[in-house]
Structures are given as C-alpha cells and as structure tokens.
C-alpha cells in the first residue's frame, strides 16, 4: 500500500526539488502554479474542524482538483468544459500512476466508494425523474461497481465516482443546497472525505510521475500589475488575469466510458 502523507506540508516538501528545478526553466512555471494552487486549497480544507463547515471542505477540495485539471480555450478566451477536462485528467492520472497511488486509494477506501455509489441522490439519472422506481435504478451502479472492482476496472470506478461527487459539487455552487442542511449531511461528509483521499493520491502522482508532463494551458496565470510612472511602467505585485499559459495538452481523447 502506498504511503499517504498526513498533511499537505509533507506533499509540499516532496514537491520542492521539482519546484526549484522547474523555476530555473521558467520563474512562474505553470506546473508549479497548478501544484501551489491545489495545495493552498487542500490546506484550507484541512483547517476545517467544524461539522457545519463540511460544505466549505468539499468545495475547497474541488477547487484544488480544478487547479490541476483546468484548461484554457484560446479561441473562446475562457476555461474549457469542466467534465471534459476532469475526465481527461483522470485518465492521465491512471496512465501515469506507476506507483498505484490512485488505485490504492480506491482499494483502501472501497467501503466509502460503495457508500457513495449507494446514494441515489448522487446519481444524475435519479434527477431525470425523481421517484422510488428511479431511486432503485440509480443504485444499480453499486452492484456494477462490485464487478468493476473484481475486474480491476479502475477507469470506470474513478470516472463514476467523481461524476457523483461532481453532482454534489454542482448542487452546492449553484445554490441548490442549504448551508449546513440536514438532508445531505452524510453525502457531503462522504464526498469530502473521498476527495481528500483522491487529491493526495493525485498530488503524489504529480510529484513522482508528472513533474515533467505538459499539463496544458493553465487558466488565469498570475500577472504582473503595472502602474504608470512618468513614461515607464513599474511592477506592483501580482494579479491573475487570462492569458496564454504553457503549450496545450496533446489532445488525445479520453477512454470510452
């Protein structure tokens, strides 16, 4: 079983040699910035101690995840579609994961994965026509997942798992859930905990196998802010505004789901 660092500071320490090396290539290297942004939001989630702040924890974990998978569309001058980006990212994680960090997380926390699959309210199919009959159909994935585990179909397990967490994330950020509400307390706790496990696995893949990968065009890279002084322009700190980042991803399509 792969080691899972207890705190984000451990992951930052492991990343530091790559950070220094990449900084010599480019001062604000996009791979470094993605890692830094993700780590900052995981740190925020780690600081949540109150049960009533589980929503903040889950949202923070998703923002950290988005820091890693997000892509910039140069033609539209806007971020690419979320679901397309994170699905491609998940495939790349599994492809790069020679140390089985992600697989170990899915295997070690199988009971939590199954609990998320067993929650009909996290299924997009349930919300097509909410009913008791539809709830039963929505739970079918739990039984399918048992077969996926036996066959070690990690691609399907990971995709379907994150799809369900994404549905809850959308409910929260689009105002479709009450803060500290009682109805989805267990679901939020399950999803926040699972995102914690997954993100630590993703960052370990990033550290051990992804430091020299091209992670695509980063959204809203840090920009220098200038003010006019006479005829010159003097940098005054950092800001974030859209511009071109690193070279884009190789464009390969994601695996059939």
XYZ file of C-alpha atoms in Angstrom:
257
model
C 0.000 0.000 0.000
C 1.407 3.398 -0.984
C 2.164 5.873 1.799
C -0.349 8.698 2.185
C 1.255 11.836 3.688
C -0.748 13.055 6.677
C -0.522 16.762 5.857
C -0.213 18.964 2.803
C 3.133 20.196 4.145
C 4.514 16.691 3.513
C 3.436 16.864 -0.115
C 4.926 20.345 -0.475
C 8.225 19.038 0.899
C 8.229 16.195 -1.633
C 7.455 18.650 -4.426
C 10.154 21.184 -3.507
C 13.023 19.676 -5.586
C 10.802 19.740 -8.686
C 9.622 23.242 -7.811
C 13.188 24.551 -7.679
C 14.166 22.766 -10.889
C 11.126 23.979 -12.835
C 11.594 27.528 -11.518
C 15.007 27.591 -13.193
C 13.299 26.835 -16.511
C 10.506 29.378 -16.009
C 10.073 31.591 -12.958
C 6.329 31.066 -12.812
C 6.178 27.601 -14.335
C 2.537 26.531 -14.853
C 3.178 23.088 -13.355
C 4.428 24.758 -10.174
C 1.499 27.167 -10.093
C -1.047 24.383 -10.522
C 0.529 22.463 -7.632
C 0.721 25.573 -5.443
C -2.908 26.496 -6.067
C -4.104 22.957 -5.371
C -2.038 22.702 -2.187
C -3.390 26.030 -0.902
C -6.997 24.831 -1.200
C -6.246 21.440 0.331
C -4.677 23.335 3.230
C -7.927 25.282 3.582
C -9.897 22.043 3.667
C -7.507 20.610 6.273
C -8.234 23.591 8.511
C -11.958 22.777 8.635
C -12.773 21.300 12.041
C -16.464 22.087 12.388
C -19.096 19.648 11.113
C -21.115 22.638 9.900
C -18.291 23.604 7.541
C -18.241 20.368 5.545
C -19.573 22.285 2.529
C -16.512 24.551 2.685
C -14.313 21.483 2.882
C -15.846 19.801 -0.178
C -15.798 22.994 -2.245
C -12.164 23.608 -1.264
C -11.205 20.101 -2.344
C -12.952 20.573 -5.671
C -11.234 23.910 -6.285
C -7.921 22.158 -5.589
C -8.888 19.477 -8.116
C -9.874 22.142 -10.654
C -6.459 23.770 -10.207
C -4.930 20.576 -11.560
C -7.292 19.669 -14.408
C -8.493 23.079 -15.663
C -7.707 24.026 -19.284
C -7.907 27.344 -21.137
C -9.667 27.626 -24.504
C -7.637 30.069 -26.577
C -10.390 30.602 -29.147
C -13.170 31.263 -26.647
C -10.857 33.051 -24.184
C -12.495 31.074 -21.389
C -11.987 27.832 -19.448
C -12.802 24.575 -21.233
C -15.802 22.450 -20.206
C -15.314 21.070 -16.692
C -16.432 17.486 -17.288
C -14.322 17.015 -20.415
C -11.251 18.339 -18.617
C -11.523 16.283 -15.451
C -12.265 13.091 -17.355
C -9.143 13.518 -19.484
C -7.196 14.348 -16.315
C -8.396 11.200 -14.527
C -7.299 9.061 -17.465
C -3.870 10.686 -17.410
C -3.573 10.091 -13.671
C -4.195 6.377 -14.122
C -1.849 6.211 -17.130
C 0.988 7.888 -15.221
C 0.391 6.167 -11.887
C 3.149 3.552 -11.966
C 3.162 3.517 -8.160
C -0.593 2.797 -7.881
C -1.313 5.772 -5.625
C -4.790 6.224 -7.115
C -5.601 2.519 -7.283
C -4.517 2.093 -3.666
C -6.789 4.953 -2.597
C -9.754 3.387 -4.395
C -8.974 -0.045 -2.982
C -8.235 1.037 0.587
C -11.396 3.136 0.769
C -13.651 0.740 -1.133
C -16.380 0.880 1.525
C -16.562 4.665 1.166
C -16.670 4.386 -2.628
C -19.537 1.904 -2.371
C -21.408 4.163 0.062
C -21.229 6.990 -2.484
C -22.466 4.636 -5.218
C -25.326 3.556 -2.953
C -26.632 7.117 -2.571
C -29.338 7.552 -5.213
C -29.358 11.329 -4.711
C -25.831 11.482 -6.122
C -26.954 9.880 -9.380
C -27.787 12.171 -12.295
C -30.213 9.511 -13.550
C -32.303 9.838 -10.402
C -32.867 13.537 -11.059
C -34.224 12.913 -14.560
C -37.496 11.871 -12.917
C -37.188 11.626 -9.116
C -39.208 8.659 -7.852
C -38.870 5.485 -5.800
C -38.575 3.469 -9.002
C -35.832 5.721 -10.330
C -34.052 5.543 -6.970
C -33.844 1.770 -7.300
C -32.410 2.043 -10.805
C -29.901 4.639 -9.646
C -28.456 2.203 -7.106
C -27.634 -0.334 -9.815
C -24.189 1.212 -10.150
C -23.315 -0.157 -6.697
C -23.741 -3.704 -7.984
C -21.918 -2.876 -11.208
C -19.061 -1.474 -9.134
C -18.549 -4.834 -7.425
C -17.804 -6.305 -10.843
C -15.553 -3.361 -11.710
C -13.523 -3.997 -8.560
C -13.200 -7.714 -9.341
C -12.050 -6.892 -12.879
C -9.845 -4.018 -11.645
C -11.625 -1.603 -13.987
C -10.220 1.447 -12.252
C -11.108 3.765 -15.128
C -14.835 3.150 -14.708
C -14.703 3.202 -10.916
C -12.865 6.525 -10.835
C -14.988 8.123 -13.550
C -18.325 7.150 -11.995
C -17.126 8.079 -8.515
C -16.001 11.582 -9.475
C -19.156 12.038 -11.563
C -21.241 11.570 -8.407
C -19.079 13.892 -6.352
C -19.318 16.443 -9.161
C -23.124 16.346 -8.972
C -22.988 17.284 -5.293
C -20.400 19.969 -6.022
C -22.796 21.444 -8.604
C -25.659 21.433 -6.113
C -23.541 23.426 -3.683
C -22.051 26.028 -6.015
C -25.292 26.584 -7.949
C -27.315 27.309 -4.837
C -29.261 24.033 -4.873
C -28.423 23.110 -1.294
C -28.934 24.691 2.124
C -25.789 25.533 4.077
C -25.369 23.021 6.906
C -28.573 21.324 5.763
C -29.604 18.034 7.358
C -30.750 16.209 4.224
C -27.367 15.836 2.521
C -25.059 15.843 5.552
C -23.883 12.256 5.095
C -23.368 12.693 1.353
C -21.255 15.812 1.868
C -19.161 14.078 4.525
C -18.612 11.038 2.295
C -17.710 13.096 -0.771
C -15.391 15.482 1.090
C -13.558 12.560 2.682
C -13.188 10.776 -0.653
C -11.921 13.907 -2.383
C -9.316 14.219 0.354
C -8.053 10.700 -0.369
C -8.123 11.197 -4.137
C -6.356 14.555 -4.144
C -3.487 13.281 -2.029
C -3.136 10.400 -4.466
C -3.275 12.761 -7.469
C -0.601 15.027 -5.999
C 1.645 12.054 -5.345
C 1.280 11.000 -8.985
C 2.043 14.632 -9.924
C 5.158 14.598 -7.739
C 6.577 11.195 -8.628
C 5.493 10.807 -12.246
C 4.086 14.087 -13.560
C 6.590 16.848 -12.873
C 7.785 16.925 -16.479
C 4.387 16.362 -18.084
C 2.678 19.024 -20.174
C -0.498 19.788 -18.217
C -1.988 22.083 -20.824
C -2.857 25.756 -20.903
C -3.439 26.994 -17.375
C -6.420 29.215 -16.612
C -5.761 32.733 -15.316
C -1.987 32.594 -14.697
C -0.514 35.188 -12.298
C 0.103 38.552 -13.996
C 2.246 41.500 -13.004
C 0.231 44.596 -12.247
C 1.691 47.833 -13.550
C 1.088 51.489 -12.791
C 2.169 54.387 -14.920
C 5.118 56.347 -13.501
C 6.198 59.027 -15.967
C 6.811 57.223 -19.235
C 7.694 53.933 -17.564
C 5.727 51.102 -16.018
C 6.683 49.685 -12.649
C 5.539 46.246 -11.428
C 3.399 46.439 -8.307
C 2.726 42.911 -7.089
C 0.763 40.068 -8.634
C -2.710 39.675 -10.029
C -4.471 36.939 -12.040
C -5.858 37.631 -15.477
C -6.381 35.389 -18.501
C -3.558 34.972 -20.957
C -1.804 32.138 -22.724
C -0.015 29.668 -20.498
C 2.086 26.662 -21.421
C 1.675 24.567 -24.520
C -1.646 22.752 -24.760
C -2.328 19.104 -23.969
C -1.578 16.593 -26.715
C -5.305 16.402 -27.401
C -5.793 12.664 -27.052
C -9.386 11.626 -26.487
C -10.491 10.084 -23.242
C -11.223 6.390 -22.926
C -14.696 5.049 -23.702
C -16.840 5.043 -20.578
